[in-house]
Tab-separated table of C-alpha atoms in Angstrom:
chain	number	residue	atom	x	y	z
A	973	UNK	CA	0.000	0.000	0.000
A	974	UNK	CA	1.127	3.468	-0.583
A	975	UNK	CA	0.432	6.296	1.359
A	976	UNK	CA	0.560	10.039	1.072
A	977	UNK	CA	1.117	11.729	4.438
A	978	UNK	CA	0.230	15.390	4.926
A	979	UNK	CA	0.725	17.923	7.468
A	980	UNK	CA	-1.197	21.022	6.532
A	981	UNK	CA	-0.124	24.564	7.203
A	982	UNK	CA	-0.643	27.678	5.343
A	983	UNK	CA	2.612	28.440	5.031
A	984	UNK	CA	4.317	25.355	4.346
A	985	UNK	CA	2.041	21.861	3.759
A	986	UNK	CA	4.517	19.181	4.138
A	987	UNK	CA	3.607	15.707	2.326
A	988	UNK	CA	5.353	12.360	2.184
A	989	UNK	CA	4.883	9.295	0.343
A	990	UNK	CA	5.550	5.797	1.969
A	991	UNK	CA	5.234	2.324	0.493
A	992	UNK	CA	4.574	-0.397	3.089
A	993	UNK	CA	4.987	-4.056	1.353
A	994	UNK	CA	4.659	-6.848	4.425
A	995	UNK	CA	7.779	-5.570	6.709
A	996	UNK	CA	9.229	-3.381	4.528
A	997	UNK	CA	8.791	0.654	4.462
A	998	UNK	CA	10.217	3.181	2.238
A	999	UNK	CA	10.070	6.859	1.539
A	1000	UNK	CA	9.071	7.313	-2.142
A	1001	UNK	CA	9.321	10.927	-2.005
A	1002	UNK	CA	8.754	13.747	0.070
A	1003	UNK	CA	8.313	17.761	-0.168
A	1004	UNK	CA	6.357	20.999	1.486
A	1005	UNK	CA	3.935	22.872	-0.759
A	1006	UNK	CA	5.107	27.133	0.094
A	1007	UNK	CA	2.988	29.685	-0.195
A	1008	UNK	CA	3.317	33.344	-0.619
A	1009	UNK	CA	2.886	35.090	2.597
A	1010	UNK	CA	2.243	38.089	0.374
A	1011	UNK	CA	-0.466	36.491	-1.338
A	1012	UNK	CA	-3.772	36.684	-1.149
A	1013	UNK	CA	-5.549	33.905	1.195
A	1014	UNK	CA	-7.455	32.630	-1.587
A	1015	UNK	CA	-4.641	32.569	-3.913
A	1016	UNK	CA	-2.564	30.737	-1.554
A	1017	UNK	CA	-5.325	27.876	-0.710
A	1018	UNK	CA	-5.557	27.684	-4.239
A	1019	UNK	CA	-1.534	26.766	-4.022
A	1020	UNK	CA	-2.194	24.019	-1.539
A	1021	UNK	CA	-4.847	22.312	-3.250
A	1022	UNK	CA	-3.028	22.493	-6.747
A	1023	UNK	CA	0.205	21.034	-5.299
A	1024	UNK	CA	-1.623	17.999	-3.526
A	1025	UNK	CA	-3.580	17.381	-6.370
A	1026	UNK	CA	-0.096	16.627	-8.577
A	1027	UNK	CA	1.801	14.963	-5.990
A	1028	UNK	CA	-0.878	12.319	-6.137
A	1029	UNK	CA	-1.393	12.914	-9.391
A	1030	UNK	CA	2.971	11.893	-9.629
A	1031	UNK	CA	2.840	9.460	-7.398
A	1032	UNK	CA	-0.393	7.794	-7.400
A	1033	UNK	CA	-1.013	6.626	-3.538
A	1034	UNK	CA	-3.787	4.490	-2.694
A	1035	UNK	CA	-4.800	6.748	0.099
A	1036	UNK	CA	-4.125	9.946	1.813
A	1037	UNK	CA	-3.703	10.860	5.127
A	1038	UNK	CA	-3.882	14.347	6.807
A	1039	UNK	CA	-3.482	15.645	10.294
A	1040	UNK	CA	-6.612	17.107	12.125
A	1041	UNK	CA	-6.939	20.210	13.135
A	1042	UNK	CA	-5.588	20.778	17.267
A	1043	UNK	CA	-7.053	23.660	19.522
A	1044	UNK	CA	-4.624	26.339	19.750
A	1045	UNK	CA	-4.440	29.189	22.070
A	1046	UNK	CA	-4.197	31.610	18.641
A	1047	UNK	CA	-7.567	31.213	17.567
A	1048	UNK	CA	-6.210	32.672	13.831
A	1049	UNK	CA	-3.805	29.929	13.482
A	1050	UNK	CA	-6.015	27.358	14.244
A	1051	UNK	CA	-8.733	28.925	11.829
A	1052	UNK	CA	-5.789	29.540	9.092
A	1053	UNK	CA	-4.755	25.839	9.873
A	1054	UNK	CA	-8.384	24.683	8.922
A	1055	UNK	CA	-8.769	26.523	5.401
A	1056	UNK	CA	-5.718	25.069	4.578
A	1057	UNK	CA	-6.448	21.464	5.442
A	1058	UNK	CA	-9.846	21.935	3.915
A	1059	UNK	CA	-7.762	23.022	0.826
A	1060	UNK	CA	-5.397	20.151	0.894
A	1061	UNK	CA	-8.862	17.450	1.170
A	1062	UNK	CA	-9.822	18.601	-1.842
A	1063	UNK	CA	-6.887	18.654	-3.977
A	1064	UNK	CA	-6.211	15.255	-2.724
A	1065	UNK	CA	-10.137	14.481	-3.726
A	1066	UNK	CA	-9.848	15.988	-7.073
A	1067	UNK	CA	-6.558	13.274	-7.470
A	1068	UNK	CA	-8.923	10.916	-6.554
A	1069	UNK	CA	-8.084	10.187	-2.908
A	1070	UNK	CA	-9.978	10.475	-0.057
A	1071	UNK	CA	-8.439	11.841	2.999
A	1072	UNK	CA	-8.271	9.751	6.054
A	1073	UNK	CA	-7.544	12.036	9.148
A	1074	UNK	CA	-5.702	11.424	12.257
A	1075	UNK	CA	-4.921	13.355	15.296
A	1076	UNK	CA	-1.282	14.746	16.501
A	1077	UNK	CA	-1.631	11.778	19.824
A	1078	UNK	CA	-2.712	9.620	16.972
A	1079	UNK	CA	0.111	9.834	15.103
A	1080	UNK	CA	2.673	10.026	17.998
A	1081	UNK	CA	1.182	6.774	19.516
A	1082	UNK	CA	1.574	4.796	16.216
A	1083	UNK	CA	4.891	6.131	15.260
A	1084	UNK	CA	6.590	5.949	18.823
A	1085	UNK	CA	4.393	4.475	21.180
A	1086	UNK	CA	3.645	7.255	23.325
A	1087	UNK	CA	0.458	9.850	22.150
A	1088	UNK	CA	2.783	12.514	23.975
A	1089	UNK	CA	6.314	12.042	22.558
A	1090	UNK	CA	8.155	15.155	21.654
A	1091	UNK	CA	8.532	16.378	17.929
A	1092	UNK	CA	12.241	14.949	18.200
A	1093	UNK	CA	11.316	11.415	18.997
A	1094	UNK	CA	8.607	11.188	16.236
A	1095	UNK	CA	11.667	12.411	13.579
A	1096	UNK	CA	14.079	9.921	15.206
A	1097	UNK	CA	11.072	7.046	14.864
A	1098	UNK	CA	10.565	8.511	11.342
A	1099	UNK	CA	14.392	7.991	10.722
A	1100	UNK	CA	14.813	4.588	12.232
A	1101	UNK	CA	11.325	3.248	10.744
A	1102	UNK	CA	12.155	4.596	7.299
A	1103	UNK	CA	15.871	3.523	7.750
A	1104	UNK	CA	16.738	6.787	6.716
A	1105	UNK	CA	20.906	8.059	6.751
A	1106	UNK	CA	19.554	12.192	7.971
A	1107	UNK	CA	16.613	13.338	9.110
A	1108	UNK	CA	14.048	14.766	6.876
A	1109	UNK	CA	13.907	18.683	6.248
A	1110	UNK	CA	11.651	20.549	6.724
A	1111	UNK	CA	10.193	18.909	9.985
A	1112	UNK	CA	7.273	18.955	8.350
A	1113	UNK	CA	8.411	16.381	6.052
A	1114	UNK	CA	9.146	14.220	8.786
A	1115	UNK	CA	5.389	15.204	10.489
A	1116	UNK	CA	4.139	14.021	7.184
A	1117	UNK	CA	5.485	10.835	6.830
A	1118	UNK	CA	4.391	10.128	10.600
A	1119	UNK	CA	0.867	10.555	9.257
A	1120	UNK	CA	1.479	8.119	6.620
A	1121	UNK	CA	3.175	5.620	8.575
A	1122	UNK	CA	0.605	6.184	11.589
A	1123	UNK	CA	-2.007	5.349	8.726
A	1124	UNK	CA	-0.118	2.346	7.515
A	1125	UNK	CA	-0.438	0.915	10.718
A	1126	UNK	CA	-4.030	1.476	11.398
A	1127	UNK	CA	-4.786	0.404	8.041
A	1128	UNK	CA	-2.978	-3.048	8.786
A	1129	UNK	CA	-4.510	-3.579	12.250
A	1130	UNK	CA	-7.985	-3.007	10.950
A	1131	UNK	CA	-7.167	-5.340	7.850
A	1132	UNK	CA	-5.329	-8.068	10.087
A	1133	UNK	CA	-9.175	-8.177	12.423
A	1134	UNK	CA	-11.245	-8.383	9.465
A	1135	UNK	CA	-9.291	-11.365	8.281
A	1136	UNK	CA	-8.113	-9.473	5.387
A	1137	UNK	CA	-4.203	-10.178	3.916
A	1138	UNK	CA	-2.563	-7.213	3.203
């Protein structure tokens, strides 16, 4: 199965792409979508959907996962966070994907066994799970493939109780 990993934001959207085949995991590829701080908001949603929309379009994943939004104490960030998950949903719809959606302890849990692990153990976990020689840049690379590997997982649990063979 491949998976695309996301990690919204409206300034940078990181995205990864991870094959898992029985054991085995690898990073296909991996980027963050920029946008113009200068821009207008529209403009730069616009720029977030577009770019998911040819990643998958590139790389064809089977599925795509995406962080949820958190609560924040800066109700602007969390609202800017939103608008451009939203936009990342549907560029990722338009590629023909739906978005599965996960939470931050979600994705800690899966990736290092504890839902409140630090950003530096989730890279290192990225690093060793991905058997990776440096860390991925940005760190919201790394976030992203968390959220695909954290989907992976969940994907093969719920597979393994329905009697299903990956």
């Amino acid at each position: 199965m491949t998976v695309m990993g996301i990690d919204p934001g409206l300034g940078a959207s990181g995205w990864a792409v991870v094959t898992g085949e029985g054991e085995t995991l690898t990073l296909v590829a991996f980027g963050a979508i920029r946008t113009d701080p200068a821009a207008q908001l529209a403009d730069r949603l616009v720029a977030i959907c577009d770019g998911i929309r040819q990643i998958v379009s590139v790389h064809s994943p089977d599925e795509v996962a995406i962080e949820d939004v958190f609560l924040a104490k800066d109700a602007r960030a969390a609202f800017a966070l939103g608008q451009a998950r939203g936009a990342a949903i549907v560029g990722a719809a338009q590629g023909g994907c739906r978005a599965h959606s996960y939470t931050a302890l979600q994705v800690k849990q899966s990736v290092t066994g504890h839902g409140h692990a630090s950003k530096d153990q989730v890279g290192f976990m990225v690093r060793r799970l991905l058997n990776l020689a440096e860390p991925l840049r940005p760190a919201d690379c790394a976030d992203a493939a968390a959220i695909a590997l954290c989907h992976l997982q969940r994907s093969r649990c719920a597979m393994a109780i329905a009697g299903v063979t990956p």
